[in-house]
Coordinates of C-alpha atoms in Angstrom, one line a residue:
Q1 CA 157.4 52.1 142.5
N2 CA 158.2 54.3 145.5
E3 CA 160.5 57.2 145.4
L4 CA 163.7 56.1 147.2
E5 CA 166.0 59.1 146.5
N6 CA 165.8 62.4 144.8
F7 CA 168.6 63.9 142.6
P8 CA 168.1 67.7 141.8
I9 CA 168.8 68.2 138.1
S10 CA 171.3 70.9 139.1
S11 CA 173.4 68.3 140.9
V12 CA 173.7 66.0 137.9
Q13 CA 177.1 66.5 136.3
H14 CA 176.9 63.6 133.9
C15 CA 174.5 61.0 132.7
Q16 CA 175.3 57.9 130.6
A17 CA 173.5 54.8 129.4
V18 CA 175.4 51.5 129.0
M19 CA 173.4 48.9 127.1
N20 CA 173.9 45.1 126.9
A21 CA 177.4 45.3 128.4
C22 CA 177.1 42.5 130.9
S23 CA 174.4 40.5 132.8
Y24 CA 173.0 43.9 133.8
D25 CA 171.8 44.8 130.3
S26 CA 170.4 48.4 130.8
I27 CA 172.6 50.5 133.1
L28 CA 172.1 54.2 133.8
A29 CA 175.1 56.0 135.3
L30 CA 174.6 59.3 137.1
V31 CA 177.4 61.4 138.4
C32 CA 176.0 63.8 141.0
K33 CA 177.5 66.5 143.2
D34 CA 175.7 68.8 145.5
S35 CA 177.0 72.2 146.4
G36 CA 178.4 71.1 149.7
Q37 CA 180.2 68.0 148.4
S38 CA 183.9 67.9 147.8
K39 CA 183.7 64.9 145.5
A40 CA 181.0 63.7 143.2
D41 CA 179.0 60.5 143.7
L42 CA 178.6 57.8 141.1
H43 CA 175.2 56.0 141.0
L44 CA 174.4 53.0 138.8
F45 CA 170.9 51.8 138.1
Q46 CA 169.6 48.7 136.3
C47 CA 166.6 50.0 134.3
D48 CA 164.1 47.3 133.3
D49 CA 160.6 48.7 132.5
I50 CA 162.0 51.8 130.7
K51 CA 165.4 51.2 129.2
A52 CA 168.4 53.2 130.3
N53 CA 169.0 54.8 126.9
L54 CA 165.6 56.4 126.9
I55 CA 166.0 57.7 130.5
H56 CA 169.4 59.1 129.5
L57 CA 167.7 61.1 126.7
D58 CA 165.1 62.4 129.2
V59 CA 167.7 63.4 131.8
E60 CA 170.0 65.0 129.2
S61 CA 167.2 67.1 127.8
A62 CA 166.3 68.2 131.3
M63 CA 169.9 69.2 131.9
I64 CA 169.9 71.2 128.7
D65 CA 166.7 73.0 129.7
A66 CA 168.0 73.7 133.2
K67 CA 170.8 75.8 131.6
G68 CA 168.2 78.3 130.4
G69 CA 168.0 77.9 126.7
K70 CA 165.3 79.7 124.7
V71 CA 163.9 76.5 123.2
R72 CA 162.7 73.8 125.6
K73 CA 164.1 70.5 124.5
R74 CA 162.5 68.1 127.1
P75 CA 158.9 68.2 125.9
E76 CA 159.9 67.0 122.4
T77 CA 162.2 64.4 123.9
L78 CA 159.4 63.0 126.1
K79 CA 157.1 62.9 123.1
M80 CA 159.7 60.9 121.2
I81 CA 160.2 58.5 124.1
L82 CA 156.4 58.0 124.5
K83 CA 156.0 57.4 120.8
S84 CA 159.0 55.0 120.6
D85 CA 157.9 52.9 123.6
G86 CA 161.4 51.6 123.5
M87 CA 160.8 49.8 120.2
I88 CA 161.8 50.4 116.6
P89 CA 158.8 51.9 114.8
P90 CA 157.3 50.1 111.7
P91 CA 158.0 51.5 108.3
P92 CA 155.9 54.6 107.6
T93 CA 153.4 55.2 104.8
T94 CA 154.5 58.8 104.2
P95 CA 157.6 59.8 102.2
A96 CA 160.8 61.1 103.8
P97 CA 161.3 64.9 103.9
E98 CA 163.2 66.5 101.1
A99 CA 166.9 67.3 101.8
P100 CA 167.1 70.7 103.4
A101 CA 167.8 73.6 101.0
S102 CA 170.8 75.7 102.0
S103 CA 170.6 79.4 102.0
N104 CA 173.9 79.4 100.1
Q105 CA 173.6 77.5 96.9
D106 CA 177.4 76.8 96.8
N107 CA 177.2 75.2 100.3
R108 CA 175.4 72.0 99.1
G109 CA 174.9 70.6 102.6
R110 CA 178.3 71.6 104.0
V111 CA 178.8 73.0 107.5
A112 CA 178.9 76.6 106.6
A113 CA 179.2 77.9 110.2
W114 CA 179.2 76.7 113.7
S115 CA 177.6 79.8 115.2
A116 CA 176.4 78.0 118.3
W117 CA 180.0 77.5 119.2
A118 CA 180.9 81.1 118.2
N119 CA 178.1 82.5 120.4
E120 CA 179.2 80.3 123.3
Q121 CA 182.8 81.5 122.9
K122 CA 181.7 85.1 122.7
H123 CA 179.8 84.7 126.0
C124 CA 182.9 83.2 127.6
E125 CA 185.1 86.1 126.3
Q126 CA 182.9 88.6 128.2
Q127 CA 183.7 86.8 131.4
P128 CA 187.1 86.2 133.1
S129 CA 188.3 82.7 132.3
Q130 CA 190.6 80.6 134.4
D131 CA 191.4 78.1 131.7
D132 CA 191.9 79.8 128.3
G133 CA 194.1 76.8 127.2
A134 CA 191.2 74.4 127.6
A135 CA 188.9 76.7 125.6
D136 CA 191.5 77.0 122.8
M137 CA 191.9 73.2 122.7
A138 CA 188.2 72.7 122.6
A139 CA 187.9 75.2 119.7
L140 CA 190.7 73.4 117.8
L141 CA 188.9 70.0 118.2
V142 CA 185.6 71.4 117.0
D143 CA 187.3 73.0 114.0
R144 CA 189.1 69.7 113.2
D145 CA 185.8 67.7 113.4
V146 CA 184.1 70.2 111.2
Q147 CA 186.8 69.9 108.5
I148 CA 186.6 66.1 108.7
L149 CA 182.9 66.2 108.3
N150 CA 183.1 68.5 105.3
H151 CA 185.6 66.2 103.6
I152 CA 183.4 63.2 104.3
L153 CA 180.4 65.0 102.7
D154 CA 182.6 65.9 99.6
D155 CA 183.5 62.2 99.1
V156 CA 180.0 61.0 99.6
E157 CA 178.8 63.6 97.0
F158 CA 181.5 62.5 94.6
F159 CA 180.5 58.9 94.8
V160 CA 176.8 59.6 94.4
T161 CA 177.5 61.8 91.4
K162 CA 179.5 58.9 89.9
L163 CA 176.6 56.6 90.5
Q164 CA 174.2 59.0 88.8
K165 CA 176.5 59.4 85.8
A166 CA 176.8 55.6 85.4
A167 CA 173.0 55.2 85.5
E168 CA 172.6 58.0 82.9
A169 CA 175.2 56.4 80.6
F170 CA 173.6 53.0 81.0
S171 CA 170.2 54.4 80.2
E172 CA 171.4 56.2 77.1
L173 CA 173.3 53.1 75.9
S174 CA 170.2 51.0 76.3
R175 CA 168.1 53.6 74.4
R176 CA 170.6 53.6 71.5
K177 CA 170.7 49.8 71.3
K178 CA 166.9 49.5 71.2
G179 CA 166.7 52.1 68.4
K180 CA 169.5 50.7 66.3
K181 CA 168.9 48.0 63.6
G182 CA 172.5 47.3 62.6
K183 CA 175.3 45.8 64.7
K184 CA 177.8 48.6 64.1
K185 CA 178.6 50.8 67.2
G186 CA 177.4 54.3 66.9
P187 CA 179.7 57.4 67.8
G188 CA 180.5 57.6 71.4
E189 CA 179.2 54.2 72.4
G190 CA 182.6 53.0 73.6
V191 CA 182.8 56.0 76.0
L192 CA 179.2 55.3 77.2
S193 CA 180.1 51.7 77.9
L194 CA 183.0 52.8 80.1
R195 CA 180.9 55.4 81.9
S196 CA 178.0 52.9 82.4
K197 CA 180.1 50.6 84.6
P198 CA 179.1 50.9 88.2
P199 CA 181.7 51.6 91.0
S200 CA 183.6 48.6 92.4
E201 CA 182.5 46.9 95.6
E202 CA 185.5 48.5 97.3
E203 CA 184.2 51.9 96.4
F204 CA 180.8 51.1 97.7
V205 CA 182.3 49.9 101.0
D206 CA 184.4 53.0 101.3
C207 CA 181.3 55.2 100.8
L208 CA 179.2 53.2 103.3
Q209 CA 182.0 53.5 105.9
K210 CA 182.0 57.3 105.3
F211 CA 178.3 57.5 106.1
K212 CA 179.1 55.8 109.4
H213 CA 182.0 58.2 110.1
A214 CA 179.6 61.1 109.2
F215 CA 177.0 60.0 111.8
N216 CA 179.8 59.8 114.4
Q217 CA 181.0 63.3 113.6
L218 CA 177.5 64.7 113.7
A219 CA 176.9 63.3 117.2
K220 CA 180.1 65.1 118.3
L221 CA 179.2 68.3 116.6
K222 CA 175.4 68.5 117.3
D223 CA 175.8 71.3 119.9
H224 CA 178.3 73.3 117.8
I225 CA 177.1 73.6 114.2
Q226 CA 174.3 75.5 112.6
N227 CA 173.3 76.5 109.0
P228 CA 172.8 73.6 108.5
S229 CA 172.3 72.0 111.9
A230 CA 173.4 68.4 112.7
V231 CA 169.7 67.3 112.5
D232 CA 169.4 68.9 109.0
L233 CA 172.5 67.0 107.9
V234 CA 171.1 63.7 109.2
H235 CA 168.1 64.2 106.9
F236 CA 170.5 65.3 104.1
L237 CA 172.6 62.1 104.4
F238 CA 169.8 59.6 104.4
T239 CA 168.7 60.5 100.9
P240 CA 172.1 59.5 99.3
L241 CA 172.4 56.6 101.8
R242 CA 169.2 55.1 100.5
M243 CA 170.4 55.6 96.9
V244 CA 173.8 53.8 97.7
V245 CA 172.1 50.9 99.4
Q246 CA 169.7 50.4 96.5
A247 CA 172.5 50.7 93.9
S248 CA 174.5 48.1 95.7
G249 CA 171.6 45.6 95.2
G250 CA 170.0 45.8 98.6
T251 CA 171.1 45.9 102.3
E252 CA 173.4 42.8 102.1
L253 CA 176.6 44.8 101.4
A254 CA 175.8 47.5 103.9
R255 CA 175.1 44.9 106.6
S256 CA 178.6 43.5 106.0
V257 CA 180.2 46.9 106.8
L258 CA 180.8 46.5 110.5
V259 CA 183.5 49.1 111.0
P260 CA 183.7 51.8 112.0
L261 CA 181.1 51.1 114.7
L262 CA 178.8 53.9 115.5
S263 CA 179.4 55.6 118.8
R264 CA 176.8 55.4 121.6
D265 CA 176.2 59.1 121.2
A266 CA 175.6 58.7 117.4
I267 CA 173.1 55.9 118.0
E268 CA 171.2 57.9 120.5
F269 CA 171.3 61.0 118.2
L270 CA 169.9 59.0 115.2
H271 CA 167.1 57.7 117.4
A272 CA 166.2 61.2 118.4
A273 CA 166.9 63.1 115.1
G274 CA 165.8 60.6 112.4
T275 CA 162.3 60.4 111.0
A276 CA 160.5 57.1 111.3
E277 CA 161.4 56.2 107.7
E278 CA 165.0 57.1 108.2
R279 CA 165.2 55.0 111.4
H280 CA 163.6 52.1 109.6
L281 CA 166.2 52.2 106.8
W282 CA 168.9 52.5 109.5
V283 CA 167.9 49.5 111.5
T284 CA 167.6 47.3 108.3
L285 CA 171.4 47.8 107.9
G286 CA 172.0 45.5 110.9
D287 CA 173.9 45.4 114.2
G288 CA 177.0 46.9 112.6
W289 CA 175.0 50.2 112.3
T290 CA 172.9 50.0 115.5
K291 CA 175.2 48.7 118.2
C292 CA 178.0 50.5 119.8
R293 CA 181.2 48.7 121.0
L294 CA 179.8 48.0 124.5
E295 CA 176.9 46.1 123.1
W296 CA 179.2 43.5 121.4
P297 CA 181.0 40.7 123.2
K298 CA 184.3 41.8 124.7
D299 CA 186.3 39.3 122.8
H300 CA 184.8 40.2 119.4
F301 CA 187.6 41.6 117.2
F302 CA 187.0 44.7 115.1
P303 CA 189.8 45.8 112.8
Q304 CA 190.8 49.4 112.7
V305 CA 189.6 51.3 109.6
A306 CA 191.6 54.3 108.4
L307 CA 189.6 57.3 107.2
R308 CA 191.2 58.2 103.9
F309 CA 189.9 60.9 101.6
R310 CA 189.8 61.0 97.8
D311 CA 191.9 64.1 97.5
G312 CA 194.6 62.9 100.0
W313 CA 193.7 65.4 102.7
E314 CA 194.6 64.5 106.3
P315 CA 193.1 66.0 109.4
P316 CA 195.3 68.5 111.2
V317 CA 197.2 67.1 114.2
V318 CA 196.2 68.5 117.6
P319 CA 198.3 68.2 120.7
A320 CA 197.5 65.3 123.1
V321 CA 195.5 66.4 126.2
A322 CA 194.9 64.8 129.5
P323 CA 191.4 63.3 130.0
S324 CA 188.9 65.7 131.5
R325 CA 187.3 64.9 134.9
E326 CA 184.1 64.0 133.1
Q327 CA 186.0 61.5 130.9
E328 CA 187.6 60.0 133.9
L329 CA 184.3 59.5 135.6
L330 CA 182.8 58.0 132.5
Q331 CA 185.7 55.5 132.3
L332 CA 185.2 54.7 136.0
A333 CA 181.5 54.0 135.3
E334 CA 182.3 51.7 132.4
S335 CA 184.9 49.8 134.4
L336 CA 182.4 49.2 137.2
V337 CA 179.8 48.0 134.7
N338 CA 182.2 45.7 133.0
A339 CA 183.7 44.3 136.2

Protein backbone atom coordinates (compact mmCIF):
# COMPACT_ATOMS: atom_id res chain seq x y z
CA GLN A 1 0.00 0.00 0.00
CA ASN A 2 3.03 2.29 -0.16
CA GLU A 3 3.68 4.72 -3.01
CA LEU A 4 6.48 3.23 -5.07
CA GLU A 5 6.55 5.58 -8.02
CA ASN A 6 4.78 8.75 -9.13
CA PHE A 7 3.73 9.47 -12.72
CA PRO A 8 2.68 13.12 -13.35
CA ILE A 9 -0.50 13.15 -15.44
CA SER A 10 1.25 15.45 -17.92
CA SER A 11 3.76 12.67 -18.66
CA VAL A 12 1.11 10.04 -19.46
CA GLN A 13 0.82 9.74 -23.25
CA HIS A 14 -1.44 6.71 -23.35
CA CYS A 15 -3.35 4.50 -20.94
CA GLN A 16 -4.94 1.14 -21.74
CA ALA A 17 -6.58 -1.73 -19.85
CA VAL A 18 -6.19 -5.35 -20.99
CA MET A 19 -8.61 -7.71 -19.26
CA ASN A 20 -8.49 -11.54 -19.06
CA ALA A 21 -5.85 -11.82 -21.77
CA CYS A 22 -3.59 -14.30 -19.97
CA SER A 23 -2.74 -15.47 -16.45
CA TYR A 24 -2.39 -11.79 -15.57
CA ASP A 25 -6.07 -11.03 -15.89
CA SER A 26 -6.19 -7.28 -15.19
CA ILE A 27 -3.35 -5.40 -16.86
CA LEU A 28 -2.98 -1.62 -16.91
CA ALA A 29 -0.54 -0.29 -19.51
CA LEU A 30 0.87 3.24 -19.12
CA VAL A 31 3.00 4.94 -21.76
CA CYS A 32 4.87 7.80 -20.05
CA LYS A 33 7.39 10.33 -21.29
CA ASP A 34 8.88 13.17 -19.26
CA SER A 35 10.02 16.36 -20.97
CA GLY A 36 13.68 15.34 -20.77
CA GLN A 37 13.21 11.88 -22.25
CA SER A 38 13.92 11.01 -25.87
CA LYS A 39 11.84 7.80 -25.80
CA ALA A 40 8.70 6.93 -23.88
CA ASP A 41 8.56 4.26 -21.16
CA LEU A 42 6.02 1.43 -21.13
CA HIS A 43 4.78 0.34 -17.68
CA LEU A 44 2.57 -2.71 -17.10
CA PHE A 45 0.69 -3.26 -13.83
CA GLN A 46 -1.38 -6.22 -12.63
CA CYS A 47 -4.38 -4.66 -10.83
CA ASP A 48 -6.09 -6.89 -8.26
CA ASP A 49 -8.12 -4.93 -5.70
CA ILE A 50 -9.41 -2.35 -8.20
CA LYS A 51 -9.58 -3.69 -11.73
CA ALA A 52 -7.53 -2.19 -14.56
CA ASN A 53 -10.57 -1.10 -16.62
CA LEU A 54 -11.76 1.14 -13.77
CA ILE A 55 -8.29 2.60 -13.18
CA HIS A 56 -8.07 3.23 -16.93
CA LEU A 57 -11.33 5.22 -16.81
CA ASP A 58 -9.96 7.25 -13.86
CA VAL A 59 -6.63 8.01 -15.56
CA GLU A 60 -8.30 8.83 -18.88
CA SER A 61 -10.69 11.30 -17.22
CA ALA A 62 -7.75 12.94 -15.42
CA MET A 63 -5.90 13.26 -18.74
CA ILE A 64 -8.95 14.94 -20.31
CA ASP A 65 -9.28 17.36 -17.37
CA ALA A 66 -5.55 18.17 -17.56
CA LYS A 67 -6.11 19.49 -21.09
CA GLY A 68 -8.19 22.30 -19.61
CA GLY A 69 -11.74 21.57 -20.67
CA LYS A 70 -14.57 23.64 -19.18
CA VAL A 71 -16.42 20.61 -17.85
CA ARG A 72 -14.50 18.52 -15.33
CA LYS A 73 -14.92 14.86 -16.20
CA ARG A 74 -13.00 13.11 -13.41
CA PRO A 75 -15.43 13.79 -10.48
CA GLU A 76 -18.28 12.10 -12.35
CA THR A 77 -16.01 9.24 -13.41
CA LEU A 78 -14.93 8.66 -9.81
CA LYS A 79 -18.58 8.63 -8.69
CA MET A 80 -19.35 6.03 -11.36
CA ILE A 81 -16.38 3.89 -10.27
CA LEU A 82 -17.33 4.10 -6.60
CA LYS A 83 -20.94 3.20 -7.38
CA SER A 84 -20.00 0.30 -9.65
CA ASP A 85 -17.54 -1.21 -7.17
CA GLY A 86 -16.32 -3.19 -10.16
CA MET A 87 -19.58 -5.14 -10.28
CA ILE A 88 -22.58 -5.10 -12.62
CA PRO A 89 -25.43 -3.29 -10.81
CA PRO A 90 -28.74 -5.06 -10.11
CA PRO A 91 -31.77 -4.18 -12.24
CA PRO A 92 -33.18 -0.79 -11.16
CA THR A 93 -36.69 0.00 -10.01
CA THR A 94 -36.96 3.25 -11.98
CA PRO A 95 -37.81 3.38 -15.71
CA ALA A 96 -35.24 4.22 -18.35
CA PRO A 97 -35.06 7.83 -19.58
CA GLU A 98 -37.01 8.82 -22.66
CA ALA A 99 -35.10 8.91 -25.94
CA PRO A 100 -33.59 12.39 -26.33
CA ALA A 101 -35.65 14.82 -28.34
CA SER A 102 -33.75 16.40 -31.21
CA SER A 103 -33.86 20.11 -31.80
CA ASN A 104 -34.47 19.29 -35.46
CA GLN A 105 -37.56 17.14 -35.95
CA ASP A 106 -36.22 15.72 -39.22
CA ASN A 107 -33.03 14.57 -37.53
CA ARG A 108 -34.63 11.62 -35.65
CA GLY A 109 -31.52 10.75 -33.68
CA ARG A 110 -29.08 11.21 -36.53
CA VAL A 111 -25.70 12.79 -36.05
CA ALA A 112 -26.56 16.28 -37.23
CA ALA A 113 -23.16 17.82 -36.56
CA TRP A 114 -19.80 17.05 -35.10
CA SER A 115 -19.09 20.51 -33.75
CA ALA A 116 -16.58 19.24 -31.20
CA TRP A 117 -14.38 18.17 -34.11
CA ALA A 118 -15.10 21.40 -36.00
CA ASN A 119 -14.11 23.52 -33.00
CA GLU A 120 -10.94 21.49 -32.60
CA GLN A 121 -10.09 21.97 -36.27
CA LYS A 122 -10.80 25.70 -36.06
CA HIS A 123 -8.38 25.98 -33.13
CA CYS A 124 -5.74 24.07 -35.09
CA GLU A 125 -6.19 26.32 -38.14
CA GLN A 126 -5.32 29.36 -36.05
CA GLN A 127 -1.93 27.83 -35.28
CA PRO A 128 0.81 26.74 -37.69
CA SER A 129 0.59 23.02 -38.32
CA GLN A 130 3.47 20.75 -39.24
CA ASP A 131 1.30 17.89 -40.41
CA ASP A 132 -1.73 19.09 -42.37
CA GLY A 133 -1.89 15.71 -44.11
CA ALA A 134 -2.49 13.86 -40.84
CA ALA A 135 -5.23 16.34 -39.85
CA ASP A 136 -6.92 15.92 -43.24
CA MET A 137 -6.77 12.14 -42.93
CA ALA A 138 -8.24 12.29 -39.42
CA ALA A 139 -11.08 14.48 -40.71
CA LEU A 140 -11.78 11.98 -43.51
CA LEU A 141 -11.93 9.10 -41.04
CA VAL A 142 -14.29 10.96 -38.70
CA ASP A 143 -16.56 11.90 -41.61
CA ARG A 144 -16.57 8.30 -42.83
CA ASP A 145 -17.46 6.97 -39.37
CA VAL A 146 -20.28 9.52 -39.06
CA GLN A 147 -21.71 8.39 -42.41
CA ILE A 148 -21.52 4.73 -41.35
CA LEU A 149 -23.26 5.50 -38.07
CA ASN A 150 -26.07 7.40 -39.79
CA HIS A 151 -26.70 4.53 -42.21
CA ILE A 152 -26.75 2.07 -39.30
CA LEU A 153 -29.35 4.24 -37.55
CA ASP A 154 -31.42 4.37 -40.75
CA ASP A 155 -31.46 0.57 -41.01
CA VAL A 156 -32.31 0.12 -37.32
CA GLU A 157 -35.19 2.60 -37.67
CA PHE A 158 -36.47 0.81 -40.78
CA PHE A 159 -36.47 -2.56 -38.98
CA VAL A 160 -38.20 -1.19 -35.87
CA THR A 161 -40.86 0.49 -38.05
CA LYS A 162 -41.40 -2.87 -39.78
CA LEU A 163 -41.86 -4.52 -36.37
CA GLN A 164 -44.37 -1.89 -35.31
CA LYS A 165 -46.39 -2.20 -38.52
CA ALA A 166 -46.49 -5.99 -38.18
CA ALA A 167 -47.74 -5.66 -34.59
CA GLU A 168 -50.40 -3.15 -35.64
CA ALA A 169 -51.60 -5.39 -38.49
CA PHE A 170 -51.72 -8.42 -36.18
CA SER A 171 -53.71 -6.45 -33.61
CA GLU A 172 -56.20 -5.23 -36.23
CA LEU A 173 -56.55 -8.74 -37.68
CA SER A 174 -57.24 -10.18 -34.23
CA ARG A 175 -59.83 -7.49 -33.54
CA ARG A 176 -61.66 -8.22 -36.80
CA LYS A 177 -61.69 -11.97 -36.21
CA LYS A 178 -63.13 -11.54 -32.71
CA GLY A 179 -65.93 -9.29 -33.95
CA LYS A 180 -66.83 -11.39 -36.99
CA LYS A 181 -69.44 -14.17 -36.80
CA GLY A 182 -69.10 -15.64 -40.31
CA LYS A 183 -66.07 -17.37 -41.77
CA LYS A 184 -65.80 -15.22 -44.89
CA LYS A 185 -62.78 -12.93 -45.01
CA GLY A 186 -63.49 -9.23 -44.81
CA PRO A 187 -62.00 -6.62 -47.18
CA GLY A 188 -58.28 -6.17 -46.77
CA GLU A 189 -57.75 -9.14 -44.46
CA GLY A 190 -55.41 -10.84 -46.93
CA VAL A 191 -53.18 -7.75 -46.94
CA LEU A 192 -53.34 -7.56 -43.13
CA SER A 193 -52.29 -11.21 -42.90
CA LEU A 194 -49.22 -10.48 -45.01
CA ARG A 195 -48.37 -7.35 -43.03
CA SER A 196 -48.77 -9.14 -39.69
CA LYS A 197 -45.97 -11.61 -40.43
CA PRO A 198 -42.92 -10.75 -38.28
CA PRO A 199 -39.47 -10.28 -39.86
CA SER A 200 -37.38 -13.39 -40.47
CA GLU A 201 -34.73 -14.58 -38.03
CA GLU A 202 -32.05 -13.43 -40.51
CA GLU A 203 -33.49 -9.91 -40.39
CA PHE A 204 -33.48 -9.96 -36.58
CA VAL A 205 -29.83 -11.08 -36.56
CA ASP A 206 -28.86 -8.36 -39.06
CA CYS A 207 -30.50 -5.69 -36.90
CA LEU A 208 -28.85 -6.98 -33.70
CA GLN A 209 -25.48 -6.94 -35.46
CA LYS A 210 -26.11 -3.34 -36.47
CA PHE A 211 -26.70 -2.39 -32.83
CA LYS A 212 -23.25 -3.79 -32.05
CA HIS A 213 -21.70 -1.93 -34.98
CA ALA A 214 -23.41 1.25 -33.74
CA PHE A 215 -21.92 0.92 -30.24
CA ASN A 216 -18.45 0.46 -31.77
CA GLN A 217 -18.93 3.55 -33.94
CA LEU A 218 -20.13 5.64 -30.99
CA ALA A 219 -17.04 4.71 -28.97
CA LYS A 220 -14.86 5.96 -31.84
CA LEU A 221 -16.88 9.14 -32.30
CA LYS A 222 -17.62 10.07 -28.68
CA ASP A 223 -15.15 12.98 -28.70
CA HIS A 224 -16.19 14.26 -32.13
CA ILE A 225 -19.99 14.44 -32.30
CA GLN A 226 -22.62 16.67 -30.72
CA ASN A 227 -26.31 17.42 -31.27
CA PRO A 228 -26.91 14.60 -30.41
CA SER A 229 -23.86 13.50 -28.47
CA ALA A 230 -22.61 9.91 -28.34
CA VAL A 231 -24.11 9.53 -24.85
CA ASP A 232 -27.50 10.76 -26.14
CA LEU A 233 -27.35 8.20 -28.93
CA VAL A 234 -26.55 5.38 -26.48
CA HIS A 235 -29.81 6.18 -24.65
CA PHE A 236 -31.58 6.54 -28.00
CA LEU A 237 -30.44 3.07 -29.15
CA PHE A 238 -31.35 1.15 -26.01
CA THR A 239 -35.08 1.84 -26.51
CA PRO A 240 -35.30 0.04 -29.90
CA LEU A 241 -32.77 -2.59 -28.72
CA ARG A 242 -35.10 -3.56 -25.87
CA MET A 243 -38.01 -3.68 -28.34
CA VAL A 244 -36.10 -5.92 -30.78
CA VAL A 245 -35.00 -8.29 -28.00
CA GLN A 246 -38.57 -8.59 -26.71
CA ALA A 247 -39.99 -9.08 -30.23
CA SER A 248 -37.49 -11.90 -30.86
CA GLY A 249 -38.93 -13.80 -27.90
CA GLY A 250 -36.32 -12.93 -25.29
CA THR A 251 -32.54 -12.74 -25.05
CA GLU A 252 -31.74 -16.16 -26.58
CA LEU A 253 -31.34 -14.94 -30.16
CA ALA A 254 -29.36 -11.85 -29.15
CA ARG A 255 -27.04 -14.00 -27.01
CA SER A 256 -26.30 -16.12 -30.09
CA VAL A 257 -25.12 -13.04 -32.04
CA LEU A 258 -21.39 -13.09 -31.22
CA VAL A 259 -20.02 -11.08 -34.13
CA PRO A 260 -19.13 -8.34 -34.48
CA LEU A 261 -17.52 -8.28 -31.04
CA LEU A 262 -17.65 -4.96 -29.24
CA SER A 263 -14.35 -3.13 -29.05
CA ARG A 264 -12.69 -2.56 -25.69
CA ASP A 265 -13.43 1.17 -26.02
CA ALA A 266 -17.11 0.44 -26.73
CA ILE A 267 -17.42 -1.76 -23.63
CA GLU A 268 -15.82 0.89 -21.42
CA PHE A 269 -17.99 3.58 -23.01
CA LEU A 270 -21.20 1.63 -22.35
CA HIS A 271 -20.16 1.09 -18.74
CA ALA A 272 -19.63 4.83 -18.34
CA ALA A 273 -22.53 6.17 -20.43
CA GLY A 274 -25.36 3.68 -19.89
CA THR A 275 -27.94 3.98 -17.14
CA ALA A 276 -28.24 1.15 -14.63
CA GLU A 277 -31.24 -0.26 -16.51
CA GLU A 278 -29.47 -0.02 -19.87
CA ARG A 279 -26.38 -1.76 -18.49
CA HIS A 280 -28.57 -4.49 -17.00
CA LEU A 281 -30.19 -5.18 -20.39
CA TRP A 282 -26.77 -5.09 -22.04
CA VAL A 283 -25.15 -7.69 -19.76
CA THR A 284 -28.14 -10.06 -20.10
CA LEU A 285 -27.20 -10.36 -23.79
CA GLY A 286 -24.15 -12.42 -22.88
CA ASP A 287 -20.40 -12.56 -23.47
CA GLY A 288 -20.75 -11.76 -27.16
CA TRP A 289 -21.86 -8.25 -26.13
CA THR A 290 -19.70 -7.68 -23.05
CA LYS A 291 -16.30 -9.17 -23.90
CA CYS A 292 -13.78 -7.76 -26.36
CA ARG A 293 -11.52 -10.01 -28.45
CA LEU A 294 -8.70 -10.02 -25.89
CA GLU A 295 -11.02 -11.55 -23.28
CA TRP A 296 -11.69 -14.64 -25.42
CA PRO A 297 -9.29 -17.57 -25.87
CA LYS A 298 -6.73 -16.89 -28.57
CA ASP A 299 -7.78 -19.94 -30.58
CA HIS A 300 -11.50 -19.09 -30.51
CA PHE A 301 -12.59 -18.52 -34.12
CA PHE A 302 -14.85 -15.57 -34.92
CA PRO A 303 -16.06 -15.29 -38.53
CA GLN A 304 -15.84 -11.96 -40.26
CA VAL A 305 -19.20 -10.21 -40.64
CA ALA A 306 -19.68 -7.77 -43.50
CA LEU A 307 -21.61 -4.59 -42.73
CA ARG A 308 -24.21 -4.31 -45.50
CA PHE A 309 -26.89 -1.66 -45.73
CA ARG A 310 -30.46 -1.98 -46.95
CA ASP A 311 -30.04 0.70 -49.63
CA GLY A 312 -26.77 -0.76 -50.96
CA TRP A 313 -24.63 2.15 -49.72
CA GLU A 314 -20.94 1.41 -49.12
CA PRO A 315 -18.55 3.46 -46.97
CA PRO A 316 -16.14 5.67 -48.92
CA VAL A 317 -12.66 4.24 -49.34
CA VAL A 318 -9.90 6.13 -47.57
CA PRO A 319 -6.18 5.79 -48.38
CA ALA A 320 -4.20 3.41 -46.20
CA VAL A 321 -2.07 5.15 -43.57
CA ALA A 322 0.88 4.00 -41.53
CA PRO A 323 0.10 3.26 -37.87
CA SER A 324 0.61 6.19 -35.51
CA ARG A 325 3.18 6.11 -32.74
CA GLU A 326 0.35 5.62 -30.23
CA GLN A 327 -0.94 2.60 -32.17
CA GLU A 328 2.57 1.13 -32.33
CA LEU A 329 2.96 1.51 -28.57
CA LEU A 330 -0.45 -0.08 -27.97
CA GLN A 331 0.49 -3.04 -30.19
CA LEU A 332 3.74 -3.37 -28.23
CA ALA A 333 1.84 -3.41 -24.93
CA GLU A 334 -0.57 -6.07 -26.19
CA SER A 335 2.28 -8.22 -27.54
CA LEU A 336 4.02 -8.06 -24.14
CA VAL A 337 0.82 -9.00 -22.31
CA ASN A 338 0.15 -11.92 -24.68
CA ALA A 339 3.74 -13.19 -24.63
